[in-house]
mmCIF file of N, CA and C and ligand atoms in Angstrom:
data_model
loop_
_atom_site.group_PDB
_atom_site.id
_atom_site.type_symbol
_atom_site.label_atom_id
_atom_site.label_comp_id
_atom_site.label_asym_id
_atom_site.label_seq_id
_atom_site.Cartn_x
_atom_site.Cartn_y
_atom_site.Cartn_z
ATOM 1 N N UNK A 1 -4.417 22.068 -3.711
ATOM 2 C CA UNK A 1 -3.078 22.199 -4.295
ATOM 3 C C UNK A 1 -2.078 21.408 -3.458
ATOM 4 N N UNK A 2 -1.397 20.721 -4.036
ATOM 5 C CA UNK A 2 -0.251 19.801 -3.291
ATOM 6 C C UNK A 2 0.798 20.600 -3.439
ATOM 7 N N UNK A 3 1.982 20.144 -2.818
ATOM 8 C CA UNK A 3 3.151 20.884 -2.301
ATOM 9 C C UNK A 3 4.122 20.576 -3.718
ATOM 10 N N UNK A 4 5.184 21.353 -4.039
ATOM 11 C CA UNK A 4 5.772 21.298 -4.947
ATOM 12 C C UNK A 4 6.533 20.064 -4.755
ATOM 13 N N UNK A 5 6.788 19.555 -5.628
ATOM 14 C CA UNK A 5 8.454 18.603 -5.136
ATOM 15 C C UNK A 5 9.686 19.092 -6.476
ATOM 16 N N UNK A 6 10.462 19.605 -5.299
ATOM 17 C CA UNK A 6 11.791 19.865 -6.263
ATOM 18 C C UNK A 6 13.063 18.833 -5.962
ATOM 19 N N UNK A 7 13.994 18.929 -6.289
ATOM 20 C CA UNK A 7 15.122 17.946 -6.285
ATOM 21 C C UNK A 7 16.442 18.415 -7.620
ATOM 22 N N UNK A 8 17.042 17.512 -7.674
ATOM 23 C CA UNK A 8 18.502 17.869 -8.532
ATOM 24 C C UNK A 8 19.173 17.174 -8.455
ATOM 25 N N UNK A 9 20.639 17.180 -9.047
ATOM 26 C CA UNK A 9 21.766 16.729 -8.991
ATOM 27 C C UNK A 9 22.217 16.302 -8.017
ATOM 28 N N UNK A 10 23.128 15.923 -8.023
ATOM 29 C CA UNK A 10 24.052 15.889 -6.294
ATOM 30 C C UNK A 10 25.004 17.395 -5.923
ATOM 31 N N UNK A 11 25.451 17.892 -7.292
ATOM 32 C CA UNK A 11 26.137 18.979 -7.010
ATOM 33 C C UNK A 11 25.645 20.013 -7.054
ATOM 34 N N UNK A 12 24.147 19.875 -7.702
ATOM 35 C CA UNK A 12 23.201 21.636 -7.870
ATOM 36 C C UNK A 12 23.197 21.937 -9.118
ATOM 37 N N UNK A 13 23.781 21.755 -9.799
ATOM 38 C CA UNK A 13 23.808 22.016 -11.665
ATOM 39 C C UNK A 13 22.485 21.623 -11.950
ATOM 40 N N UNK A 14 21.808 20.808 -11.729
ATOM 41 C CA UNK A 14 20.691 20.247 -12.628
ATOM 42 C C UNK A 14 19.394 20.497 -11.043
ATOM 43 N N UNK A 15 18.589 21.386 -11.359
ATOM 44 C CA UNK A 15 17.298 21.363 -10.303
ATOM 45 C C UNK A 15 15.953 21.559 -11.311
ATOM 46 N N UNK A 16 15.148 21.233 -10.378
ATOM 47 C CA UNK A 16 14.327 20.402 -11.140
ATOM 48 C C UNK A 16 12.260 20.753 -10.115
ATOM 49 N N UNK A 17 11.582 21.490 -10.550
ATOM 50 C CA UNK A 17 10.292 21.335 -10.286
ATOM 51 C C UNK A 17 9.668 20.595 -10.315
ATOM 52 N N UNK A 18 8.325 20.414 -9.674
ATOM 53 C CA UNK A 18 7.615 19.644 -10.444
ATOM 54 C C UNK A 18 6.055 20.425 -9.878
ATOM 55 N N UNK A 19 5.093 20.474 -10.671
ATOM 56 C CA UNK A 19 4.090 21.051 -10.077
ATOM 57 C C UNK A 19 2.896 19.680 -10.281
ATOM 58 N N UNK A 20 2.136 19.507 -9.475
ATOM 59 C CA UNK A 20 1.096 18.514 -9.769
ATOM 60 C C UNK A 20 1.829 17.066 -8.919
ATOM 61 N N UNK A 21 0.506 16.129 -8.954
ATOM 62 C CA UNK A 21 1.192 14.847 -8.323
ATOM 63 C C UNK A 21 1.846 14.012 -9.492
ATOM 64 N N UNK A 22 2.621 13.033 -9.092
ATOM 65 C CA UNK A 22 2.955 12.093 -9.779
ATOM 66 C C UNK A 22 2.150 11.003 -10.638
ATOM 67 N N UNK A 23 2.065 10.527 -11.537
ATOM 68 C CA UNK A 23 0.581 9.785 -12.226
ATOM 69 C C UNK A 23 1.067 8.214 -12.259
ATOM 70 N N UNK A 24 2.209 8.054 -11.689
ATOM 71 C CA UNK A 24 3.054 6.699 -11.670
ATOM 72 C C UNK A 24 4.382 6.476 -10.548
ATOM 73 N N UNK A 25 4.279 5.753 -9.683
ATOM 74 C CA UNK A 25 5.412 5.579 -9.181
ATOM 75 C C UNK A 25 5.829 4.331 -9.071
ATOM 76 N N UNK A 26 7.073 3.862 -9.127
ATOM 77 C CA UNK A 26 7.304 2.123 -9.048
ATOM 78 C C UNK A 26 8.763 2.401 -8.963
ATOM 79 N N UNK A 27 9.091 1.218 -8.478
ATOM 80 C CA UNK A 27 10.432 0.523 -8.207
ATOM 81 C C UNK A 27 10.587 -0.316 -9.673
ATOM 82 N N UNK A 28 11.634 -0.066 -10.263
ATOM 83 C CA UNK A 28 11.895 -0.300 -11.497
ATOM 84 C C UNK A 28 12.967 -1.541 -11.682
ATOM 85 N N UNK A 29 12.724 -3.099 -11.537
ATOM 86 C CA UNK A 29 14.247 -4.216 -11.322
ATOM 87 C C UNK A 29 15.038 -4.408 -12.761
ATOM 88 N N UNK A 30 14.465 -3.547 -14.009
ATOM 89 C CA UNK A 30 15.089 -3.944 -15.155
ATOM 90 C C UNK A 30 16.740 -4.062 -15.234
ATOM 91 N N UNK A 31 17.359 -4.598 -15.914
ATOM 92 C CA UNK A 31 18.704 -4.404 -15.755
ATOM 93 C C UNK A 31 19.249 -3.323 -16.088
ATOM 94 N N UNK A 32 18.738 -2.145 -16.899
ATOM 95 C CA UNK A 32 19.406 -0.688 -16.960
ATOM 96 C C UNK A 32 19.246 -0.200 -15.661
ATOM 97 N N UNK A 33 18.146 -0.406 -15.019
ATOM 98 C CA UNK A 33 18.018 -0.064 -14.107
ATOM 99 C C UNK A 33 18.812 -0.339 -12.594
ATOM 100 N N UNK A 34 19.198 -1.802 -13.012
ATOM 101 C CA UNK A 34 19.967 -2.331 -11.931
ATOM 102 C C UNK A 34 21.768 -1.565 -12.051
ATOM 103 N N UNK A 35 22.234 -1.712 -13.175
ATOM 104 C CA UNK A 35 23.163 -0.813 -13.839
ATOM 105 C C UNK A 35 23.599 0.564 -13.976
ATOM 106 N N UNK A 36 22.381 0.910 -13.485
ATOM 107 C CA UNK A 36 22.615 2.425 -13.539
ATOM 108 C C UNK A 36 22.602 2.943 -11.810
ATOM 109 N N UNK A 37 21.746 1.941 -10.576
ATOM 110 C CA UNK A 37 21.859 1.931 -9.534
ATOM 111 C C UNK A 37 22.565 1.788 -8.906
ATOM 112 N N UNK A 38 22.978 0.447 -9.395
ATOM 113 C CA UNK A 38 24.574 -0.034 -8.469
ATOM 114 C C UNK A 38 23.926 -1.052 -7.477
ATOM 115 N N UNK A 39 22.297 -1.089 -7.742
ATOM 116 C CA UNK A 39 21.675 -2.444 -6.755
ATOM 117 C C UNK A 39 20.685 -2.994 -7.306
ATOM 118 N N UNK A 40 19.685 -3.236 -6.945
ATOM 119 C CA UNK A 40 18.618 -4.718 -7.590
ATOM 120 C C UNK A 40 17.474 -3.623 -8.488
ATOM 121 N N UNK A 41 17.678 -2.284 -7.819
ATOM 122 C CA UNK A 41 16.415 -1.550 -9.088
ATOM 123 C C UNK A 41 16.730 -0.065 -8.694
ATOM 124 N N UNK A 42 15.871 1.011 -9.751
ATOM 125 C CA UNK A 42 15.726 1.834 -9.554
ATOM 126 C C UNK A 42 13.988 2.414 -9.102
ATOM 127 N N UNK A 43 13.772 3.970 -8.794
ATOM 128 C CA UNK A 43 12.841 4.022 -8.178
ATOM 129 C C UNK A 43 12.630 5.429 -8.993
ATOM 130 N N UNK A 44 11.126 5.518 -9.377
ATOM 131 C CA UNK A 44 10.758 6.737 -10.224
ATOM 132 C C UNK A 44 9.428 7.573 -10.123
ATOM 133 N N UNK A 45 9.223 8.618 -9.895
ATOM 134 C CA UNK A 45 8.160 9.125 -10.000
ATOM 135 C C UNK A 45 7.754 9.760 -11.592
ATOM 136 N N UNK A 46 6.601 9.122 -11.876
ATOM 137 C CA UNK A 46 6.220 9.507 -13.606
ATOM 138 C C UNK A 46 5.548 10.864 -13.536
ATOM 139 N N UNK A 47 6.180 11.700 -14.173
ATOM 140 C CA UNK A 47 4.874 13.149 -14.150
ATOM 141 C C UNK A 47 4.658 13.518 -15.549
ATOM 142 N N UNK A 48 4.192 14.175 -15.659
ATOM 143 C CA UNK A 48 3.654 15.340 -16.739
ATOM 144 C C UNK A 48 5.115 16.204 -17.197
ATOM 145 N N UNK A 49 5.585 16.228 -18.606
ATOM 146 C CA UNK A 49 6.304 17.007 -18.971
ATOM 147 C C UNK A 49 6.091 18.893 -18.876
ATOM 148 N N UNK A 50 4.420 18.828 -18.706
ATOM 149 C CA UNK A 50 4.193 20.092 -18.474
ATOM 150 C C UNK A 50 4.470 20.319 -17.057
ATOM 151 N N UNK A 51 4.429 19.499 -16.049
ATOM 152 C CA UNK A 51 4.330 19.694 -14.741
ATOM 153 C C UNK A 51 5.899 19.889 -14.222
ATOM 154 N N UNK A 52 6.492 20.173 -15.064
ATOM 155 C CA UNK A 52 7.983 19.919 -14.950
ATOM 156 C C UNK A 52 8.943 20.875 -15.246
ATOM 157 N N UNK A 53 9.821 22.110 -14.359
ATOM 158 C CA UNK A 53 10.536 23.462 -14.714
ATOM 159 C C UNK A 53 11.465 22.386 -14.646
ATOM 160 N N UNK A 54 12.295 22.768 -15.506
ATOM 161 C CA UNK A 54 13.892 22.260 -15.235
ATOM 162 C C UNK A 54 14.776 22.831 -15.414
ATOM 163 N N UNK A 55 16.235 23.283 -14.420
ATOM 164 C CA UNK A 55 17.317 24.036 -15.159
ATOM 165 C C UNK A 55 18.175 23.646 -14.924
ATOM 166 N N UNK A 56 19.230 23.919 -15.617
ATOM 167 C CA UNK A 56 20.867 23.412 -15.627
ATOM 168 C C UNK A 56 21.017 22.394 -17.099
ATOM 169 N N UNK A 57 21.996 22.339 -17.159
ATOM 170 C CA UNK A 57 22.116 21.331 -18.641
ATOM 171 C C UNK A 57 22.335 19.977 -18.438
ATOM 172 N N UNK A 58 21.562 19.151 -18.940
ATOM 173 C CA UNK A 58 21.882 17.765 -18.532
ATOM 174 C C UNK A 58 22.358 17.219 -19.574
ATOM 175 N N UNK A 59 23.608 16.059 -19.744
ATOM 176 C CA UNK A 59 23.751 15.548 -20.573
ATOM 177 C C UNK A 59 22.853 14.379 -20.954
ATOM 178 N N UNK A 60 22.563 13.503 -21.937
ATOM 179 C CA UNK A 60 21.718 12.535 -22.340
ATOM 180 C C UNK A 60 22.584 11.351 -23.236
ATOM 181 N N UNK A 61 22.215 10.087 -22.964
ATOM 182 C CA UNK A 61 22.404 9.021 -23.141
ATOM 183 C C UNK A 61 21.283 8.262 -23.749
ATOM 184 N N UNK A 62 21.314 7.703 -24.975
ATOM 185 C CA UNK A 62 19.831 7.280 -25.445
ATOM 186 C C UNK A 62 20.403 5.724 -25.111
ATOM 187 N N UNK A 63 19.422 4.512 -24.744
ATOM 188 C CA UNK A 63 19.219 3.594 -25.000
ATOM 189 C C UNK A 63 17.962 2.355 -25.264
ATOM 190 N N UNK A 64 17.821 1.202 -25.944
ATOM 191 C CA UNK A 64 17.177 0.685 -25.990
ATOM 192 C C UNK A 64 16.764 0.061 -24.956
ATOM 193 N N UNK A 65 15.507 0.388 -24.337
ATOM 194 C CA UNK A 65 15.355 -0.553 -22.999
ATOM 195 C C UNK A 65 15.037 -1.809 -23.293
ATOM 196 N N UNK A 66 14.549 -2.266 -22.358
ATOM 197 C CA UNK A 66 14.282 -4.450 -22.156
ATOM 198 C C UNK A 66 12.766 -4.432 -23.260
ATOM 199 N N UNK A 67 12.121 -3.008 -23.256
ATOM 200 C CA UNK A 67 10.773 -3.160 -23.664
ATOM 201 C C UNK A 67 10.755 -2.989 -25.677
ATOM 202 N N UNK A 68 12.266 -2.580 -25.676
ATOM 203 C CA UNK A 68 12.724 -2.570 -27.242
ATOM 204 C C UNK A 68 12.422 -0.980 -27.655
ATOM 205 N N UNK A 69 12.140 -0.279 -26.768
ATOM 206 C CA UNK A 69 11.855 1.301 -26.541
ATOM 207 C C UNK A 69 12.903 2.467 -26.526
ATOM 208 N N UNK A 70 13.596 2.962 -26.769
ATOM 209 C CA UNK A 70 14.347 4.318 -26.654
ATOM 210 C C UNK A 70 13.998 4.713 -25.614
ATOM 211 N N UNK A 71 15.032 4.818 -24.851
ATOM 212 C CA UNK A 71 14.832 6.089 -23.370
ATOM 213 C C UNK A 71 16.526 6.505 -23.428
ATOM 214 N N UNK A 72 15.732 7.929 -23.137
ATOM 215 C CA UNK A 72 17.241 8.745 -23.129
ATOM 216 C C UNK A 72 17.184 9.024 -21.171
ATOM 217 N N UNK A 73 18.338 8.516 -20.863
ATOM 218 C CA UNK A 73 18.803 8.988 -19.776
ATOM 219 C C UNK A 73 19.426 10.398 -19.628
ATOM 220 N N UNK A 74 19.102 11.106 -18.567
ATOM 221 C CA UNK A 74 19.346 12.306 -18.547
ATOM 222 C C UNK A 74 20.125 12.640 -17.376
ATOM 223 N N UNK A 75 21.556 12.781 -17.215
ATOM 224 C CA UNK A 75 22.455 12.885 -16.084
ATOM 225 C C UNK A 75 23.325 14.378 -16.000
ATOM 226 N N UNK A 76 24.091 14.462 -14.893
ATOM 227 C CA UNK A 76 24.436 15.645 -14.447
ATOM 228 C C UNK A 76 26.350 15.337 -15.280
ATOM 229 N N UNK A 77 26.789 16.582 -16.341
ATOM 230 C CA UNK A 77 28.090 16.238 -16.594
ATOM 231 C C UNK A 77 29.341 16.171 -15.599
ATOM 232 N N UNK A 78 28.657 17.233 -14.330
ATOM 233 C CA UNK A 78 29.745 17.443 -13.397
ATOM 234 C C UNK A 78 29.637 15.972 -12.565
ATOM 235 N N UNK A 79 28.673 15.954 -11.950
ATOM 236 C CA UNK A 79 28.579 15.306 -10.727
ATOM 237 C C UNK A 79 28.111 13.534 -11.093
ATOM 238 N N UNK A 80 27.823 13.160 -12.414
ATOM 239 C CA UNK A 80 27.349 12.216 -12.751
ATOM 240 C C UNK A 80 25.756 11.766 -12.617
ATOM 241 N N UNK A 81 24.888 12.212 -11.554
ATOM 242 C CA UNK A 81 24.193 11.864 -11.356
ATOM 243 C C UNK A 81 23.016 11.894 -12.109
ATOM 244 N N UNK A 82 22.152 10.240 -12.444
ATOM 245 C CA UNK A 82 21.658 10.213 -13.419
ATOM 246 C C UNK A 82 20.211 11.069 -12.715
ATOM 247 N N UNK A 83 19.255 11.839 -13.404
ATOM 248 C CA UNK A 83 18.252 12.679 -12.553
ATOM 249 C C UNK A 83 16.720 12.450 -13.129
ATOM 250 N N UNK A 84 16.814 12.139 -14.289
ATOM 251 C CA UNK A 84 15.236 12.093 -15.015
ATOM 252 C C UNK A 84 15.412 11.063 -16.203
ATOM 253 N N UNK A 85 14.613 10.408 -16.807
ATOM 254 C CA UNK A 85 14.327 9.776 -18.021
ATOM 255 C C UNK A 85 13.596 10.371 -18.562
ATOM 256 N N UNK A 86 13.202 10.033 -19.782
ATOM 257 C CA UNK A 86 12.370 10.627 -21.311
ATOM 258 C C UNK A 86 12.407 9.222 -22.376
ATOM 259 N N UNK A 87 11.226 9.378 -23.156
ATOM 260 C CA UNK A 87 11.109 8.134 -23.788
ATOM 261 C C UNK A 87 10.600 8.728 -25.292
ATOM 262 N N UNK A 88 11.156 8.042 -26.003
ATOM 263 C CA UNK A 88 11.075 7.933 -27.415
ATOM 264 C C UNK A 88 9.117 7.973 -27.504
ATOM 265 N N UNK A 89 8.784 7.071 -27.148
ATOM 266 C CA UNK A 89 7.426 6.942 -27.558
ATOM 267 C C UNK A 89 6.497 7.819 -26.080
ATOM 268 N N UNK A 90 6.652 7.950 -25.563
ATOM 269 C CA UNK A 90 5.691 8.997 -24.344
ATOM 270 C C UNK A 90 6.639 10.186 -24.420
ATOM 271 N N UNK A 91 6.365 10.962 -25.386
ATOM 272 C CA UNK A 91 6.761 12.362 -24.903
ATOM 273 C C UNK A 91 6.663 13.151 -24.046
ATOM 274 N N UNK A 92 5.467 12.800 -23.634
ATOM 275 C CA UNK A 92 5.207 13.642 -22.524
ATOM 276 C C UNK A 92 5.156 13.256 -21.452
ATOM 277 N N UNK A 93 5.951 12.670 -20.800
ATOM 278 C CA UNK A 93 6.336 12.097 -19.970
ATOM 279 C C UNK A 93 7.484 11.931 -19.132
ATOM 280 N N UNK A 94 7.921 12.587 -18.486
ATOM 281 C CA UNK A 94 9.308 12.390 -17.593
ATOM 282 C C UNK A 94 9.451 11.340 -16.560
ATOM 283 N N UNK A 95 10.179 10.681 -16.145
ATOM 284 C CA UNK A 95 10.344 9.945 -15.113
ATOM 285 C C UNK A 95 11.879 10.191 -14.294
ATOM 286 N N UNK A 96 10.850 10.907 -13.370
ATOM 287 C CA UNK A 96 12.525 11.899 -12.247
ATOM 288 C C UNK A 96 12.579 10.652 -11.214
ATOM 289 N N UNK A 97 13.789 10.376 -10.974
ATOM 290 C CA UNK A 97 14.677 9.356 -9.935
ATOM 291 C C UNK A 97 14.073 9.971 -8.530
ATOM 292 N N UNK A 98 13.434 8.799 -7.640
ATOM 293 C CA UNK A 98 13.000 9.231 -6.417
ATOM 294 C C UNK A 98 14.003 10.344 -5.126
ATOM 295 N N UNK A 99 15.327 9.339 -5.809
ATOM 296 C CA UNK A 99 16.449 9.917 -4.873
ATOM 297 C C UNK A 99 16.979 10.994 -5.745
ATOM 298 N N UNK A 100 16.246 11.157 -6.100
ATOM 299 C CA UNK A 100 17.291 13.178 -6.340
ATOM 300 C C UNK A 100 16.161 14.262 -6.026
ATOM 301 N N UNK A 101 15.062 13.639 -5.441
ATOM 302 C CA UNK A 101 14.168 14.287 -4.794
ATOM 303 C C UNK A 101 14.914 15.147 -3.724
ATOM 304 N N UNK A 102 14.873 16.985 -3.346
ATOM 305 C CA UNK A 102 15.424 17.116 -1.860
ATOM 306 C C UNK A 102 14.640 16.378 -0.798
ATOM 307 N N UNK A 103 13.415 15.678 -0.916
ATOM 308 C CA UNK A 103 12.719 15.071 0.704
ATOM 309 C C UNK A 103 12.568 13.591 -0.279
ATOM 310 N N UNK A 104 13.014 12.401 0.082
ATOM 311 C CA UNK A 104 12.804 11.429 -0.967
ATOM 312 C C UNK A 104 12.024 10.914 -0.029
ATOM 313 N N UNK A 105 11.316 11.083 1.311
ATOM 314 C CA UNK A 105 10.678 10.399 2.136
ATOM 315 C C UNK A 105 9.387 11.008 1.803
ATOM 316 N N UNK A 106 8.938 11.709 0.310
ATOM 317 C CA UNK A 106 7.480 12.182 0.082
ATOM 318 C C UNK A 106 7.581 10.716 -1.125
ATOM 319 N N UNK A 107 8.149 10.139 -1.491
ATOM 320 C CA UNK A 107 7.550 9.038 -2.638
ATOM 321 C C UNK A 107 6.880 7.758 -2.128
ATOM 322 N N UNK A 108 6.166 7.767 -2.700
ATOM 323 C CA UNK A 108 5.242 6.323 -2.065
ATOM 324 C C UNK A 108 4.771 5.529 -3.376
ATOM 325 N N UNK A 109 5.918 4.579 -3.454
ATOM 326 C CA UNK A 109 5.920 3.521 -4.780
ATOM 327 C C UNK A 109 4.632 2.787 -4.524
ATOM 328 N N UNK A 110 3.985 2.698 -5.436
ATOM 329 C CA UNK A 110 2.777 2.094 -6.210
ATOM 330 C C UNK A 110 3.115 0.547 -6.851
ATOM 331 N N UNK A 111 4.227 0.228 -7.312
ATOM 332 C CA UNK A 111 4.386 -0.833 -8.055
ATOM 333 C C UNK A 111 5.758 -1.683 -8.322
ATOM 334 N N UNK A 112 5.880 -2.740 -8.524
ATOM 335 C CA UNK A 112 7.539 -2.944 -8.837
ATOM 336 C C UNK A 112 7.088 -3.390 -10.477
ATOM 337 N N UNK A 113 8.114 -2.781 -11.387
ATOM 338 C CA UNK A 113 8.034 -3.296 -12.387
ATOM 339 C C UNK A 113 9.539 -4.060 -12.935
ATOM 340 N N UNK A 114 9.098 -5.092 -14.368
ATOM 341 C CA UNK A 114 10.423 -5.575 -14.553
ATOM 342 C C UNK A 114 11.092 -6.126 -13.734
ATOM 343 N N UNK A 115 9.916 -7.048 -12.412
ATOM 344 C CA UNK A 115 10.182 -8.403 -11.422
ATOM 345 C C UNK A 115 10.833 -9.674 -12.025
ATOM 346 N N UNK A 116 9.918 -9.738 -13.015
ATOM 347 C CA UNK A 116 11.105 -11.076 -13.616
ATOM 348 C C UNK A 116 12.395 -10.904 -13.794
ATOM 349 N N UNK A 117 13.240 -9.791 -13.830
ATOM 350 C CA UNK A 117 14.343 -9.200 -13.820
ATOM 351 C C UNK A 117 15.022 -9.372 -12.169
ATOM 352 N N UNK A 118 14.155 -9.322 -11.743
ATOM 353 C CA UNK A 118 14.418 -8.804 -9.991
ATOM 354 C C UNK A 118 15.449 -9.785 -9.297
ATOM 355 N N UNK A 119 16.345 -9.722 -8.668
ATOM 356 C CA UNK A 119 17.090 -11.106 -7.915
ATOM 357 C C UNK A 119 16.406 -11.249 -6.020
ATOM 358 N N UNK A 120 16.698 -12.271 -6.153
ATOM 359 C CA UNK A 120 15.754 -12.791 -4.710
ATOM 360 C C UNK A 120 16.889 -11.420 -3.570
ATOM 361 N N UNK A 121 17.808 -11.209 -3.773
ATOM 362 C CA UNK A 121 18.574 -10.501 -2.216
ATOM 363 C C UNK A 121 17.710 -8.979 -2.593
ATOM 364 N N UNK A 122 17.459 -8.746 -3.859
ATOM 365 C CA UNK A 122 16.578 -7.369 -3.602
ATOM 366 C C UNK A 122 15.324 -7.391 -3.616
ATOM 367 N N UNK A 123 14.747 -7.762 -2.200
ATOM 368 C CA UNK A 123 13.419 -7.619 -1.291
ATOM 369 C C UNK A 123 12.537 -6.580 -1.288
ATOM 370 N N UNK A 124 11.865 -6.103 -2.021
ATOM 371 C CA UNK A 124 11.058 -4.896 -2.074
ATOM 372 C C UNK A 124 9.348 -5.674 -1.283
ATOM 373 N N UNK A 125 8.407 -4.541 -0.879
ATOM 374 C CA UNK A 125 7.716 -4.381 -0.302
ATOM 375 C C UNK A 125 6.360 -5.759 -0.728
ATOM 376 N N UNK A 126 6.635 -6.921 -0.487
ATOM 377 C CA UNK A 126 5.920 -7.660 -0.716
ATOM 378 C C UNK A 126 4.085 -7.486 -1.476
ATOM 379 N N UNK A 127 3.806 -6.172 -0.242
ATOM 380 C CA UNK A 127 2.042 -5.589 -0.682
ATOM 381 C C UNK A 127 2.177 -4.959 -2.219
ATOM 382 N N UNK A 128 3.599 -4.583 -2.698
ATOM 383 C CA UNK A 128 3.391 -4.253 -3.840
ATOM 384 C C UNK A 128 3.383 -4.787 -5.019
ATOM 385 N N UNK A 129 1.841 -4.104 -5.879
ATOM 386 C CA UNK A 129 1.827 -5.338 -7.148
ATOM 387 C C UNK A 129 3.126 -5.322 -7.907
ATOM 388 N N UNK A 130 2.926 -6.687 -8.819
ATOM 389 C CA UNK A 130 4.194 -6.524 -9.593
ATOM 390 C C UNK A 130 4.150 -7.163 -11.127
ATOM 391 N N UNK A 131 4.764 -6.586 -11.500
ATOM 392 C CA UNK A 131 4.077 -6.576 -12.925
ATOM 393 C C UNK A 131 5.643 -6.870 -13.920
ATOM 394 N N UNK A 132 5.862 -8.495 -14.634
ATOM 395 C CA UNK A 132 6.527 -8.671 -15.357
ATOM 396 C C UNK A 132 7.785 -7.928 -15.948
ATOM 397 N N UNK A 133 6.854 -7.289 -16.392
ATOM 398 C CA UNK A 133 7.008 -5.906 -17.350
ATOM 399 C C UNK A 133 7.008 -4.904 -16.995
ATOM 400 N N UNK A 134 6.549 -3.837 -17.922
ATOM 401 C CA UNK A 134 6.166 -2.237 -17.606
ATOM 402 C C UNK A 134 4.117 -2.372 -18.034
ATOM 403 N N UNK A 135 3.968 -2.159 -17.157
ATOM 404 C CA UNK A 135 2.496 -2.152 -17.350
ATOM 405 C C UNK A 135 1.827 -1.243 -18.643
ATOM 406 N N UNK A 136 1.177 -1.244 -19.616
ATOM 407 C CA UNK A 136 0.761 -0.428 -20.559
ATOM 408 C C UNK A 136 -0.266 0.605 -20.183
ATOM 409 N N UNK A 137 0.075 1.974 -20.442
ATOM 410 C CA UNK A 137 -0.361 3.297 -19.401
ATOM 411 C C UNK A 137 -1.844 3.231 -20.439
HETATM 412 ZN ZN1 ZN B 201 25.548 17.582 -10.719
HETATM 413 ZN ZN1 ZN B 202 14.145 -0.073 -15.355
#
């Protein structure tokens, strides 16, 4: 049995379980992603919608990603902070933001995706593969 990982909001409204490991992790350079960061990418751990308690109310934002896909962003109304994704076509699937993890020093990215997107000043971990796109699960 692995250790839980919980995390949340910035202000506590939105906390968040997770039971089980992650089945995906990557550094994400798409431009929603860059947009919604405030720098060259975002960073996500993919789990299991079952593996996943969640409480507090999050507001949601649907958009079309780069892949022509629906993903609803899922953020905190008080505090702003964006905390999990959900996708039109993987239901079952969440993708919680590394940094709203409480220990974000347990994620260990697997991949950069949406590199062709990427700009040369945001330097991510060279050993990691990288993949155009979003790799097909
Ligand atoms: Zn909040
Ligand atoms: Zn992205």
């Amino acid at each position: 049995m692995s250790e839980t990982y919980t995390g949340g909001c910035a202000c506590g409204a939105i906390r968040y379980e997770i039971s089980g490991e992650p089945i995906f992790s990557n550094h994400c350079q798409c431009r929603d992603c860059q947009r919604e960061s405030g720098t060259g990418h975002s960073s996500y751990l993919t789990v299991r919608r079952e593996h996943v308690t969640l409480s507090g109310h999050a507001a949601t934002w649907d958009m079309v990603g780069d892949s022509g896909n629906v993903k609803t962003r899922a953020f905190c109304p008080t505090c702003g902070l964006a905390v999990y994704l959900t996708f039109a076509g993987m239901p079952d699937l969440v993708a919680i933001r590394a940094t709203s993890l409480d220990d974000p020093s347990r994620y260990k990215p697997q991949a950069v995706t949406y590199a062709m997107r990427g700009h040369a000043w945001d330097y991510l971990d060279p050993a990691l593969p990288k993949f155009d796109k979003m790799p097909q699960a």
